[in-house]
PDB file of C-alpha atoms in Angstrom:
ATOM      1  CA  MET A 231      -6.263  19.912  -8.110  1.00  0.00           C
ATOM      2  CA  SER A 232      -7.697  21.869  -5.208  1.00  0.00           C
ATOM      3  CA  HIS A 233      -6.124  21.292  -1.852  1.00  0.00           C
ATOM      4  CA  ILE A 234      -8.227  21.052   1.279  1.00  0.00           C
ATOM      5  CA  ARG A 235      -7.394  22.653   4.569  1.00  0.00           C
ATOM      6  CA  LYS A 236      -5.726  19.995   6.811  1.00  0.00           C
ATOM      7  CA  SER A 237      -6.742  19.539  10.599  1.00  0.00           C
ATOM      8  CA  PHE A 238      -3.081  19.896  11.424  1.00  0.00           C
ATOM      9  CA  ASP A 239      -0.082  21.670   9.791  1.00  0.00           C
ATOM     10  CA  ARG A 240       1.878  18.724   8.480  1.00  0.00           C
ATOM     11  CA  ARG A 241       5.140  20.539   7.865  1.00  0.00           C
ATOM     12  CA  ASP A 242       5.162  22.135  11.321  1.00  0.00           C
ATOM     13  CA  PHE A 243       4.393  18.871  12.917  1.00  0.00           C
ATOM     14  CA  LEU A 244       7.320  17.091  11.058  1.00  0.00           C
ATOM     15  CA  ARG A 245       9.724  19.894  12.104  1.00  0.00           C
ATOM     16  CA  ALA A 246       8.572  19.646  15.724  1.00  0.00           C
ATOM     17  CA  THR A 247       8.862  15.955  15.978  1.00  0.00           C
ATOM     18  CA  ALA A 248      11.929  15.153  13.812  1.00  0.00           C
ATOM     19  CA  GLY A 249      14.534  15.175  16.504  1.00  0.00           C
ATOM     20  CA  THR A 250      12.411  13.257  19.035  1.00  0.00           C
ATOM     21  CA  THR A 251      11.591  10.540  16.308  1.00  0.00           C
ATOM     22  CA  VAL A 252      15.154  10.102  15.271  1.00  0.00           C
ATOM     23  CA  ALA A 253      16.228   9.369  18.916  1.00  0.00           C
ATOM     24  CA  LEU A 254      13.364   7.103  19.650  1.00  0.00           C
ATOM     25  CA  ALA A 255      13.875   4.991  16.407  1.00  0.00           C
ATOM     26  CA  ALA A 256      17.676   4.784  16.912  1.00  0.00           C
ATOM     27  CA  ALA A 257      17.234   3.743  20.506  1.00  0.00           C
ATOM     28  CA  SER A 258      14.641   1.109  19.632  1.00  0.00           C
ATOM     29  CA  VAL A 259      16.820  -0.549  17.019  1.00  0.00           C
ATOM     30  CA  ALA A 260      19.416  -0.786  19.820  1.00  0.00           C
ATOM     31  CA  GLY A 261      16.883  -2.529  21.992  1.00  0.00           C
ATOM     32  CA  ALA A 262      14.718   0.056  23.743  1.00  0.00           C
ATOM     33  CA  ALA A 263      10.942  -0.594  24.014  1.00  0.00           C
ATOM     34  CA  THR A 264       9.632   2.822  24.481  1.00  0.00           C
ATOM     35  CA  ALA A 265       5.950   3.094  23.285  1.00  0.00           C
ATOM     36  CA  SER A 266       5.059   5.889  20.738  1.00  0.00           C
ATOM     37  CA  ALA A 267       2.610   8.539  21.888  1.00  0.00           C
ATOM     38  CA  ALA A 268      -0.571   8.504  19.835  1.00  0.00           C
ATOM     39  CA  PRO A 269      -2.543  11.527  19.280  1.00  0.00           C
ATOM     40  CA  ALA A 270      -5.992  11.943  20.744  1.00  0.00           C
ATOM     41  CA  PRO A 271      -8.813  10.547  18.497  1.00  0.00           C
ATOM     42  CA  ALA A 272     -10.512  13.240  16.498  1.00  0.00           C
ATOM     43  CA  ALA A 273     -14.296  13.839  16.932  1.00  0.00           C
ATOM     44  CA  GLY A 274     -16.561  12.317  14.242  1.00  0.00           C
ATOM     45  CA  ARG A 275     -14.128   9.764  12.820  1.00  0.00           C
ATOM     46  CA  SER A 276     -16.013   6.636  14.015  1.00  0.00           C
ATOM     47  CA  ASN A 277     -17.703   6.170  10.611  1.00  0.00           C
ATOM     48  CA  LEU A 278     -14.424   6.056   8.570  1.00  0.00           C
ATOM     49  CA  SER A 279     -14.015   2.717   6.568  1.00  0.00           C
ATOM     50  CA  ILE A 280     -10.216   2.637   7.081  1.00  0.00           C
ATOM     51  CA  PRO A 281      -9.685   1.388  10.720  1.00  0.00           C
ATOM     52  CA  LYS A 282      -7.170   3.413  12.758  1.00  0.00           C
ATOM     53  CA  ASP A 283      -6.145   0.246  14.665  1.00  0.00           C
ATOM     54  CA  ARG A 284      -5.110  -1.716  11.524  1.00  0.00           C
ATOM     55  CA  ILE A 285      -2.494   0.549  10.019  1.00  0.00           C
ATOM     56  CA  GLY A 286      -0.110  -1.531   7.853  1.00  0.00           C
ATOM     57  CA  ILE A 287       3.285  -1.139   6.227  1.00  0.00           C
ATOM     58  CA  GLN A 288       4.531  -2.199   2.727  1.00  0.00           C
ATOM     59  CA  LEU A 289       8.142  -3.535   3.654  1.00  0.00           C
ATOM     60  CA  TYR A 290       9.363  -2.188   0.421  1.00  0.00           C
ATOM     61  CA  SER A 291       9.405   1.214   2.067  1.00  0.00           C
ATOM     62  CA  ILE A 292      11.997  -0.114   4.474  1.00  0.00           C
ATOM     63  CA  ARG A 293      13.626  -2.509   2.247  1.00  0.00           C
ATOM     64  CA  ASP A 294      17.129  -1.431   3.229  1.00  0.00           C
ATOM     65  CA  LYS A 295      16.494  -2.264   6.925  1.00  0.00           C
ATOM     66  CA  VAL A 296      14.993  -5.675   6.027  1.00  0.00           C
ATOM     67  CA  SER A 297      18.012  -6.636   4.178  1.00  0.00           C
ATOM     68  CA  SER A 298      20.644  -5.439   6.459  1.00  0.00           C
ATOM     69  CA  LEU A 299      18.966  -5.721   9.940  1.00  0.00           C
ATOM     70  CA  GLY A 300      16.712  -8.675   9.170  1.00  0.00           C
ATOM     71  CA  PHE A 301      13.090  -9.437   9.910  1.00  0.00           C
ATOM     72  CA  ALA A 302      13.740 -10.150  13.655  1.00  0.00           C
ATOM     73  CA  VAL A 303      14.946  -6.477  14.389  1.00  0.00           C
ATOM     74  CA  VAL A 304      12.646  -4.792  11.904  1.00  0.00           C
ATOM     75  CA  LEU A 305       9.365  -6.500  12.857  1.00  0.00           C
ATOM     76  CA  ALA A 306       9.992  -5.751  16.570  1.00  0.00           C
ATOM     77  CA  GLU A 307      10.650  -2.198  15.736  1.00  0.00           C
ATOM     78  CA  LEU A 308       7.462  -1.928  13.609  1.00  0.00           C
ATOM     79  CA  ALA A 309       5.445  -3.427  16.408  1.00  0.00           C
ATOM     80  CA  ARG A 310       6.933  -0.909  18.788  1.00  0.00           C
ATOM     81  CA  ILE A 311       5.997   2.053  16.443  1.00  0.00           C
ATOM     82  CA  GLY A 312       2.441   0.681  16.378  1.00  0.00           C
ATOM     83  CA  TYR A 313       1.906  -0.957  12.932  1.00  0.00           C
ATOM     84  CA  GLN A 314      -0.329  -3.952  13.061  1.00  0.00           C
ATOM     85  CA  GLU A 315      -0.446  -5.256   9.417  1.00  0.00           C
ATOM     86  CA  ILE A 316       2.568  -6.339   7.255  1.00  0.00           C
ATOM     87  CA  GLU A 317       2.630  -6.446   3.466  1.00  0.00           C
ATOM     88  CA  PHE A 318       5.588  -8.179   2.169  1.00  0.00           C
ATOM     89  CA  ALA A 319       7.837  -7.452  -0.823  1.00  0.00           C
ATOM     90  CA  GLY A 320       9.897 -10.627  -0.698  1.00  0.00           C
ATOM     91  CA  TYR A 321      10.768 -13.059   1.945  1.00  0.00           C
ATOM     92  CA  THR A 322      14.657 -12.584   2.200  1.00  0.00           C
ATOM     93  CA  GLN A 323      17.169 -10.870   4.293  1.00  0.00           C
ATOM     94  CA  SER A 324      20.994 -10.947   4.375  1.00  0.00           C
ATOM     95  CA  THR A 325      22.248 -14.392   4.738  1.00  0.00           C
ATOM     96  CA  SER A 326      25.010 -12.941   7.025  1.00  0.00           C
ATOM     97  CA  ILE A 327      22.427 -12.611   9.739  1.00  0.00           C
ATOM     98  CA  LEU A 328      21.633 -16.275  10.280  1.00  0.00           C
ATOM     99  CA  GLY A 329      24.373 -17.742   8.224  1.00  0.00           C
ATOM    100  CA  ARG A 330      21.660 -18.791   5.798  1.00  0.00           C
ATOM    101  CA  GLN A 331      18.373 -17.551   4.383  1.00  0.00           C
ATOM    102  CA  ILE A 332      15.534 -17.174   6.860  1.00  0.00           C
ATOM    103  CA  THR A 333      12.515 -19.616   6.188  1.00  0.00           C
ATOM    104  CA  LEU A 334       8.795 -18.800   5.920  1.00  0.00           C
ATOM    105  CA  PRO A 335       7.965 -20.661   9.138  1.00  0.00           C
ATOM    106  CA  GLU A 336      10.615 -18.611  10.914  1.00  0.00           C
ATOM    107  CA  ILE A 337       9.117 -15.234   9.600  1.00  0.00           C
ATOM    108  CA  ARG A 338       5.706 -16.466  10.661  1.00  0.00           C
ATOM    109  CA  THR A 339       6.980 -17.027  14.130  1.00  0.00           C
ATOM    110  CA  LEU A 340       8.460 -13.499  14.292  1.00  0.00           C
ATOM    111  CA  LEU A 341       5.109 -12.134  13.172  1.00  0.00           C
ATOM    112  CA  ASP A 342       3.252 -13.967  15.853  1.00  0.00           C
ATOM    113  CA  ASP A 343       5.821 -13.123  18.637  1.00  0.00           C
ATOM    114  CA  ASN A 344       5.488  -9.396  17.742  1.00  0.00           C
ATOM    115  CA  GLY A 345       1.516  -9.389  17.525  1.00  0.00           C
ATOM    116  CA  LEU A 346       1.739  -8.609  13.776  1.00  0.00           C
ATOM    117  CA  ARG A 347      -0.395  -9.911  11.090  1.00  0.00           C
ATOM    118  CA  ALA A 348       0.619 -10.646   7.389  1.00  0.00           C
ATOM    119  CA  VAL A 349      -2.005  -8.880   5.356  1.00  0.00           C
ATOM    120  CA  GLY A 350      -0.612  -9.507   1.843  1.00  0.00           C
ATOM    121  CA  SER A 351       2.447  -9.712  -0.376  1.00  0.00           C
ATOM    122  CA  HIS A 352       3.634  -8.268  -3.715  1.00  0.00           C
ATOM    123  CA  VAL A 353       4.936 -10.931  -6.072  1.00  0.00           C
ATOM    124  CA  GLY A 354       5.871 -10.655  -9.671  1.00  0.00           C
ATOM    125  CA  ILE A 355       3.163 -11.383 -12.239  1.00  0.00           C
ATOM    126  CA  GLY A 356       5.492 -13.988 -13.786  1.00  0.00           C
ATOM    127  CA  ASN A 357       5.458 -15.875 -10.425  1.00  0.00           C
ATOM    128  CA  LEU A 358       1.553 -16.035 -10.687  1.00  0.00           C
ATOM    129  CA  ARG A 359       2.011 -17.561 -14.227  1.00  0.00           C
ATOM    130  CA  SER A 360       4.788 -20.094 -13.289  1.00  0.00           C
ATOM    131  CA  ASN A 361       4.385 -20.758  -9.618  1.00  0.00           C
ATOM    132  CA  LEU A 362       0.890 -19.876  -8.595  1.00  0.00           C
ATOM    133  CA  GLN A 363       0.402 -22.752  -6.062  1.00  0.00           C
ATOM    134  CA  GLY A 364       3.794 -22.173  -4.549  1.00  0.00           C
ATOM    135  CA  GLU A 365       2.826 -18.404  -3.952  1.00  0.00           C
ATOM    136  CA  LEU A 366      -0.464 -19.432  -2.424  1.00  0.00           C
ATOM    137  CA  ASP A 367       1.445 -21.906  -0.170  1.00  0.00           C
ATOM    138  CA  ALA A 368       3.620 -19.134   1.061  1.00  0.00           C
ATOM    139  CA  ALA A 369       0.712 -16.859   1.722  1.00  0.00           C
ATOM    140  CA  GLN A 370      -0.968 -19.537   3.865  1.00  0.00           C
ATOM    141  CA  ILE A 371       2.214 -20.288   5.804  1.00  0.00           C
ATOM    142  CA  LEU A 372       2.483 -16.667   6.725  1.00  0.00           C
ATOM    143  CA  GLY A 373      -1.119 -16.442   7.503  1.00  0.00           C
ATOM    144  CA  MET A 374      -2.028 -13.592   5.052  1.00  0.00           C
ATOM    145  CA  PRO A 375      -5.608 -13.300   3.602  1.00  0.00           C
ATOM    146  CA  HIS A 376      -4.380 -11.664   0.369  1.00  0.00           C
ATOM    147  CA  LEU A 377      -1.878 -12.191  -2.327  1.00  0.00           C
ATOM    148  CA  GLY A 378      -1.191  -9.645  -5.102  1.00  0.00           C
ATOM    149  CA  THR A 379       0.975  -8.237  -7.693  1.00  0.00           C
ATOM    150  CA  ALA A 380       2.221  -4.628  -8.344  1.00  0.00           C
ATOM    151  CA  ASN A 381       2.729  -5.318 -11.956  1.00  0.00           C
ATOM    152  CA  ALA A 382       0.344  -3.906 -14.530  1.00  0.00           C
ATOM    153  CA  PRO A 383      -2.123  -6.370 -15.663  1.00  0.00           C
ATOM    154  CA  SER A 384      -0.640  -6.238 -19.242  1.00  0.00           C
ATOM    155  CA  ASN A 385       1.977  -4.485 -21.226  1.00  0.00           C
ATOM    156  CA  ILE A 386      -0.177  -4.356 -24.184  1.00  0.00           C
ATOM    157  CA  ASN A 387      -2.198  -1.210 -23.525  1.00  0.00           C
ATOM    158  CA  THR A 388      -5.174  -2.026 -25.805  1.00  0.00           C
ATOM    159  CA  VAL A 389      -8.700  -3.068 -24.857  1.00  0.00           C
ATOM    160  CA  ALA A 390      -7.955  -6.534 -26.089  1.00  0.00           C
ATOM    161  CA  GLY A 391      -4.789  -6.643 -24.123  1.00  0.00           C
ATOM    162  CA  TYR A 392      -6.462  -5.809 -20.896  1.00  0.00           C
ATOM    163  CA  ARG A 393      -9.393  -8.029 -21.616  1.00  0.00           C
ATOM    164  CA  ALA A 394      -6.981 -10.918 -22.112  1.00  0.00           C
ATOM    165  CA  ALA A 395      -5.228  -9.849 -18.801  1.00  0.00           C
ATOM    166  CA  ALA A 396      -8.564  -9.899 -16.999  1.00  0.00           C
ATOM    167  CA  ASP A 397      -9.106 -13.444 -18.174  1.00  0.00           C
ATOM    168  CA  GLU A 398      -5.712 -14.527 -16.893  1.00  0.00           C
ATOM    169  CA  PHE A 399      -6.431 -12.892 -13.466  1.00  0.00           C
ATOM    170  CA  ASN A 400      -9.883 -14.507 -13.321  1.00  0.00           C
ATOM    171  CA  VAL A 401      -8.165 -17.994 -13.478  1.00  0.00           C
ATOM    172  CA  TRP A 402      -5.653 -16.921 -10.744  1.00  0.00           C
ATOM    173  CA  GLY A 403      -8.264 -15.504  -8.577  1.00  0.00           C
ATOM    174  CA  ALA A 404     -10.425 -18.526  -8.771  1.00  0.00           C
ATOM    175  CA  ALA A 405      -7.319 -20.562  -7.718  1.00  0.00           C
ATOM    176  CA  ALA A 406      -6.953 -18.224  -4.770  1.00  0.00           C
ATOM    177  CA  THR A 407     -10.489 -18.356  -3.767  1.00  0.00           C
ATOM    178  CA  ALA A 408     -10.291 -22.120  -3.668  1.00  0.00           C
ATOM    179  CA  ARG A 409      -7.470 -21.786  -1.038  1.00  0.00           C
ATOM    180  CA  GLY A 410      -9.368 -19.154   0.956  1.00  0.00           C
ATOM    181  CA  LEU A 411      -7.313 -16.204  -0.223  1.00  0.00           C
ATOM    182  CA  LYS A 412      -8.061 -12.995  -2.279  1.00  0.00           C
ATOM    183  CA  LEU A 413      -5.967 -12.049  -5.201  1.00  0.00           C
ATOM    184  CA  TYR A 414      -5.324  -8.484  -5.784  1.00  0.00           C
ATOM    185  CA  GLN A 415      -3.672  -6.156  -8.354  1.00  0.00           C
ATOM    186  CA  HIS A 416      -1.928  -2.982  -7.247  1.00  0.00           C
ATOM    187  CA  ASN A 417      -2.061  -0.082  -9.572  1.00  0.00           C
ATOM    188  CA  HIS A 418       0.553   2.441 -10.676  1.00  0.00           C
ATOM    189  CA  ALA A 419      -0.360   5.465 -12.746  1.00  0.00           C
ATOM    190  CA  GLY A 420      -0.268   3.710 -16.136  1.00  0.00           C
ATOM    191  CA  GLU A 421      -3.350   1.726 -15.507  1.00  0.00           C
ATOM    192  CA  PHE A 422      -5.316   5.007 -15.708  1.00  0.00           C
ATOM    193  CA  ALA A 423      -4.081   5.818 -19.123  1.00  0.00           C
ATOM    194  CA  PHE A 424      -6.370   5.428 -22.259  1.00  0.00           C
ATOM    195  CA  ALA A 425      -6.291   2.395 -24.577  1.00  0.00           C
ATOM    196  CA  THR A 426      -3.991   3.081 -27.566  1.00  0.00           C
ATOM    197  CA  ASP A 427      -6.534   1.568 -29.946  1.00  0.00           C
ATOM    198  CA  GLN A 428      -9.589   3.325 -28.264  1.00  0.00           C
ATOM    199  CA  PRO A 429      -8.573   6.688 -26.831  1.00  0.00           C
ATOM    200  CA  SER A 430     -11.885   7.216 -25.085  1.00  0.00           C
ATOM    201  CA  VAL A 431     -11.507   4.047 -22.978  1.00  0.00           C
ATOM    202  CA  ARG A 432      -9.578   3.982 -19.778  1.00  0.00           C
ATOM    203  CA  LEU A 433      -7.459   0.801 -19.364  1.00  0.00           C
ATOM    204  CA  TYR A 434      -8.294   0.530 -15.612  1.00  0.00           C
ATOM    205  CA  ASP A 435     -12.019   0.510 -16.362  1.00  0.00           C
ATOM    206  CA  VAL A 436     -11.568  -2.354 -18.901  1.00  0.00           C
ATOM    207  CA  PHE A 437      -9.839  -4.408 -16.212  1.00  0.00           C
ATOM    208  CA  LEU A 438     -12.408  -3.687 -13.615  1.00  0.00           C
ATOM    209  CA  LYS A 439     -15.238  -4.382 -15.766  1.00  0.00           C
ATOM    210  CA  ASN A 440     -13.797  -7.779 -16.992  1.00  0.00           C
ATOM    211  CA  THR A 441     -12.442  -9.290 -13.775  1.00  0.00           C
ATOM    212  CA  ASP A 442     -14.821 -11.401 -11.746  1.00  0.00           C
ATOM    213  CA  PRO A 443     -15.530  -9.565  -8.416  1.00  0.00           C
ATOM    214  CA  ARG A 444     -15.865 -12.895  -6.655  1.00  0.00           C
ATOM    215  CA  HIS A 445     -12.209 -13.668  -7.365  1.00  0.00           C
ATOM    216  CA  VAL A 446     -10.127 -10.477  -8.304  1.00  0.00           C
ATOM    217  CA  TYR A 447      -9.731  -7.610  -5.930  1.00  0.00           C
ATOM    218  CA  LEU A 448      -7.848  -4.214  -6.093  1.00  0.00           C
ATOM    219  CA  GLU A 449      -5.346  -2.492  -3.948  1.00  0.00           C
ATOM    220  CA  LEU A 450      -5.767   1.085  -4.723  1.00  0.00           C
ATOM    221  CA  ASP A 451      -2.425   3.052  -4.549  1.00  0.00           C
ATOM    222  CA  ILE A 452      -3.908   6.323  -3.723  1.00  0.00           C
ATOM    223  CA  TYR A 453      -0.796   8.455  -4.617  1.00  0.00           C
ATOM    224  CA  TRP A 454      -0.593   6.657  -8.143  1.00  0.00           C
ATOM    225  CA  ALA A 455      -4.281   7.133  -8.700  1.00  0.00           C
ATOM    226  CA  TYR A 456      -3.873  10.818  -8.175  1.00  0.00           C
ATOM    227  CA  VAL A 457      -0.863  10.890 -10.494  1.00  0.00           C
ATOM    228  CA  GLY A 458      -3.158   9.075 -13.120  1.00  0.00           C
ATOM    229  CA  GLN A 459      -5.707  11.668 -12.515  1.00  0.00           C
ATOM    230  CA  TYR A 460      -3.146  14.462 -13.144  1.00  0.00           C
ATOM    231  CA  ARG A 461      -1.834  12.784 -16.308  1.00  0.00           C
ATOM    232  CA  TRP A 462      -5.086  11.514 -17.696  1.00  0.00           C
ATOM    233  CA  PRO A 463      -7.920  13.674 -16.179  1.00  0.00           C
ATOM    234  CA  GLY A 464     -11.528  12.610 -15.995  1.00  0.00           C
ATOM    235  CA  PHE A 465     -11.964  10.417 -13.018  1.00  0.00           C
ATOM    236  CA  ASP A 466     -12.171  10.557  -9.308  1.00  0.00           C
ATOM    237  CA  PRO A 467     -10.146   7.939  -7.401  1.00  0.00           C
ATOM    238  CA  ALA A 468     -12.526   7.869  -4.490  1.00  0.00           C
ATOM    239  CA  ALA A 469     -15.408   7.078  -6.827  1.00  0.00           C
ATOM    240  CA  TYR A 470     -13.967   3.720  -7.797  1.00  0.00           C
ATOM    241  CA  VAL A 471     -14.028   2.611  -4.148  1.00  0.00           C
ATOM    242  CA  ARG A 472     -17.336   4.289  -3.413  1.00  0.00           C
ATOM    243  CA  ASN A 473     -18.976   2.371  -6.259  1.00  0.00           C
ATOM    244  CA  GLN A 474     -17.376  -1.005  -5.417  1.00  0.00           C
ATOM    245  CA  PRO A 475     -16.210  -0.854  -1.969  1.00  0.00           C
ATOM    246  CA  TYR A 476     -15.872  -4.579  -1.390  1.00  0.00           C
ATOM    247  CA  ARG A 477     -13.408  -4.937  -4.212  1.00  0.00           C
ATOM    248  CA  TYR A 478     -10.865  -2.756  -2.447  1.00  0.00           C
ATOM    249  CA  PRO A 479      -9.780  -4.461   0.721  1.00  0.00           C
ATOM    250  CA  LEU A 480      -6.339  -2.763   0.644  1.00  0.00           C
ATOM    251  CA  PHE A 481      -5.042   0.768   0.150  1.00  0.00           C
ATOM    252  CA  HIS A 482      -1.514   2.184  -0.180  1.00  0.00           C
ATOM    253  CA  MET A 483      -1.476   5.391   1.872  1.00  0.00           C
ATOM    254  CA  LYS A 484       1.357   7.022   0.037  1.00  0.00           C
ATOM    255  CA  ASP A 485       1.708  10.905   0.239  1.00  0.00           C
ATOM    256  CA  GLY A 486       2.629  13.256  -2.575  1.00  0.00           C
ATOM    257  CA  ASP A 487       3.747  16.953  -2.595  1.00  0.00           C
ATOM    258  CA  ALA A 488       2.566  18.954  -5.671  1.00  0.00           C
ATOM    259  CA  ASN A 489       5.559  19.702  -8.045  1.00  0.00           C
ATOM    260  CA  SER A 490       4.666  20.997 -11.546  1.00  0.00           C
ATOM    261  CA  ALA A 491       8.341  20.181 -12.510  1.00  0.00           C
ATOM    262  CA  ASN A 492       7.719  16.566 -11.995  1.00  0.00           C
ATOM    263  CA  ALA A 493       5.985  14.901 -14.925  1.00  0.00           C
ATOM    264  CA  ASN A 494       3.791  12.959 -12.486  1.00  0.00           C
ATOM    265  CA  GLY A 495       2.575  16.307 -10.761  1.00  0.00           C
ATOM    266  CA  PHE A 496       3.781  15.252  -7.323  1.00  0.00           C
ATOM    267  CA  ASP A 497       7.024  14.088  -5.507  1.00  0.00           C
ATOM    268  CA  ILE A 498       6.713  11.036  -3.140  1.00  0.00           C
ATOM    269  CA  VAL A 499       7.218  12.299   0.448  1.00  0.00           C
ATOM    270  CA  GLU A 500       6.624  11.062   3.985  1.00  0.00           C
ATOM    271  CA  PHE A 501       2.965  10.721   4.958  1.00  0.00           C
ATOM    272  CA  GLY A 502       1.930  14.063   6.350  1.00  0.00           C
ATOM    273  CA  ALA A 503       4.531  16.073   4.471  1.00  0.00           C
ATOM    274  CA  GLY A 504       2.550  16.166   1.282  1.00  0.00           C
ATOM    275  CA  ASP A 505      -0.816  17.858   0.033  1.00  0.00           C
ATOM    276  CA  LEU A 506      -2.737  15.084  -1.463  1.00  0.00           C
ATOM    277  CA  PRO A 507      -6.367  15.442  -0.329  1.00  0.00           C
ATOM    278  CA  TYR A 508      -6.427  12.539   2.053  1.00  0.00           C
ATOM    279  CA  GLU A 509      -8.977  13.884   4.393  1.00  0.00           C
ATOM    280  CA  LYS A 510     -11.423  14.466   1.497  1.00  0.00           C
ATOM    281  CA  PHE A 511     -10.566  10.977   0.074  1.00  0.00           C
ATOM    282  CA  VAL A 512     -11.369   9.029   3.284  1.00  0.00           C
ATOM    283  CA  ARG A 513     -14.642  10.810   3.593  1.00  0.00           C
ATOM    284  CA  ASP A 514     -15.668  10.409  -0.149  1.00  0.00           C
ATOM    285  CA  ILE A 515     -15.086   6.771  -0.304  1.00  0.00           C
ATOM    286  CA  GLY A 516     -17.949   6.226   2.092  1.00  0.00           C
ATOM    287  CA  PRO A 517     -18.458   4.112   5.241  1.00  0.00           C
ATOM    288  CA  ARG A 518     -19.241   0.862   3.559  1.00  0.00           C
ATOM    289  CA  ALA A 519     -16.727  -2.026   3.720  1.00  0.00           C
ATOM    290  CA  SER A 520     -13.469  -1.903   5.426  1.00  0.00           C
ATOM    291  CA  HIS A 521     -10.089  -1.125   3.892  1.00  0.00           C
ATOM    292  CA  VAL A 522      -6.751  -1.743   5.385  1.00  0.00           C
ATOM    293  CA  GLY A 523      -4.593   1.454   5.124  1.00  0.00           C
ATOM    294  CA  ILE A 524      -0.960   0.493   4.220  1.00  0.00           C
ATOM    295  CA  TRP A 525       1.852   3.085   4.436  1.00  0.00           C
ATOM    296  CA  GLU A 526       4.434   3.038   1.467  1.00  0.00           C
ATOM    297  CA  GLN A 527       7.055   5.541   0.704  1.00  0.00           C
ATOM    298  CA  ASP A 528       9.207   4.272  -2.219  1.00  0.00           C
ATOM    299  CA  THR A 529      11.998   6.883  -1.388  1.00  0.00           C
ATOM    300  CA  ALA A 530      12.140   6.108   2.477  1.00  0.00           C
ATOM    301  CA  PRO A 531      15.555   4.453   2.292  1.00  0.00           C
ATOM    302  CA  ASN A 532      17.143   7.712   1.231  1.00  0.00           C
ATOM    303  CA  THR A 533      15.851   9.469   4.489  1.00  0.00           C
ATOM    304  CA  LEU A 534      18.602  11.282   6.446  1.00  0.00           C
ATOM    305  CA  PRO A 535      19.902  11.006   9.051  1.00  0.00           C
ATOM    306  CA  ASN A 536      20.480   7.286   8.840  1.00  0.00           C
ATOM    307  CA  PRO A 537      20.111   5.736  11.389  1.00  0.00           C
ATOM    308  CA  PRO A 538      17.169   5.696  11.727  1.00  0.00           C
ATOM    309  CA  GLY A 539      16.764   6.367   7.957  1.00  0.00           C
ATOM    310  CA  SER A 540      13.642   4.632   6.603  1.00  0.00           C
ATOM    311  CA  LEU A 541      12.585   3.568  10.110  1.00  0.00           C
ATOM    312  CA  GLY A 542      12.498   7.149  11.024  1.00  0.00           C
ATOM    313  CA  ALA A 543      10.148   7.911   8.122  1.00  0.00           C
ATOM    314  CA  ALA A 544       8.064   4.855   9.118  1.00  0.00           C
ATOM    315  CA  GLU A 545       7.536   6.172  12.499  1.00  0.00           C
ATOM    316  CA  ARG A 546       6.676   9.666  11.479  1.00  0.00           C
ATOM    317  CA  SER A 547       4.309   8.520   8.840  1.00  0.00           C
ATOM    318  CA  PHE A 548       2.594   6.232  11.306  1.00  0.00           C
ATOM    319  CA  THR A 549       1.946   9.068  13.703  1.00  0.00           C
ATOM    320  CA  ALA A 550       0.536  11.303  10.838  1.00  0.00           C
ATOM    321  CA  LEU A 551      -1.647   8.397   9.586  1.00  0.00           C
ATOM    322  CA  LYS A 552      -2.893   7.759  13.125  1.00  0.00           C
ATOM    323  CA  GLY A 553      -3.826  11.541  13.235  1.00  0.00           C
ATOM    324  CA  LEU A 554      -5.659  11.373   9.915  1.00  0.00           C
ATOM    325  CA  LEU A 555      -7.690   8.299  10.880  1.00  0.00           C
ATOM    326  CA  GLY A 556      -8.037   9.045  14.658  1.00  0.00           C
TER     327      GLY A 556
END
């Protein structure tokens, strides 16, 4: 895959700001309220379909901080950094914080108090089968417009297996629509593999074709889409969005650094430290519809020094995303 020239040197930026970001994030967790400096908007960005003022975060990226510090501390810190949209990966924190588990109404109050919006949540596909109405209830309490799963549609990688999964998602999606919500599926790389029984048919295409666009939506994880392209070539991730823009209300903005020693072709890194062609992608998807860009980094809890750890990665990645979309 060819790499485009970036409008900024990402690695130089990270080296130059690392010390400042660590100090700011550590101070904020202790109670400071210093505002992050945002880069000046770049010329000609007004037609992008990923709004720069709706940058979100998947809380899985900072799962260690949610668990140990709790939603009150974490959501206040994310608001200070500048995040606007929150995608959940569970609704629990350490019971040592309150002496009990936090409740959904309490999380909603914390969101509102910090000027944050719940944009979606990843739940297990088994939860959709066994407790769909309960998951929809939770989504409505938190005020989120979307509810999704990061599980593959099916573990049966045949055309029939994915058609059956599409039928199941259509039922769940109709139930979500009836409640004023949008059901979505979040991809990893495996969905872009070819069907085991029809090696010329891509599983993702089967799912996309057989799900009802009125009721089933997609959250494109851009990193995993490029991994899929690396492992099973023959498609352009941006083309899926360009061809059906309104089916993709959410993106995962995860960066990757090319590494031929990795079977996936890329290592997951902080946003701005990798070389996935994000500038080309955001242009190629076209200006139609609006897609919320959500930062995710699976490896962020391993970030050193800690503190700020994953919160430092969150702040540096937010700044880089703001620069991309500015």
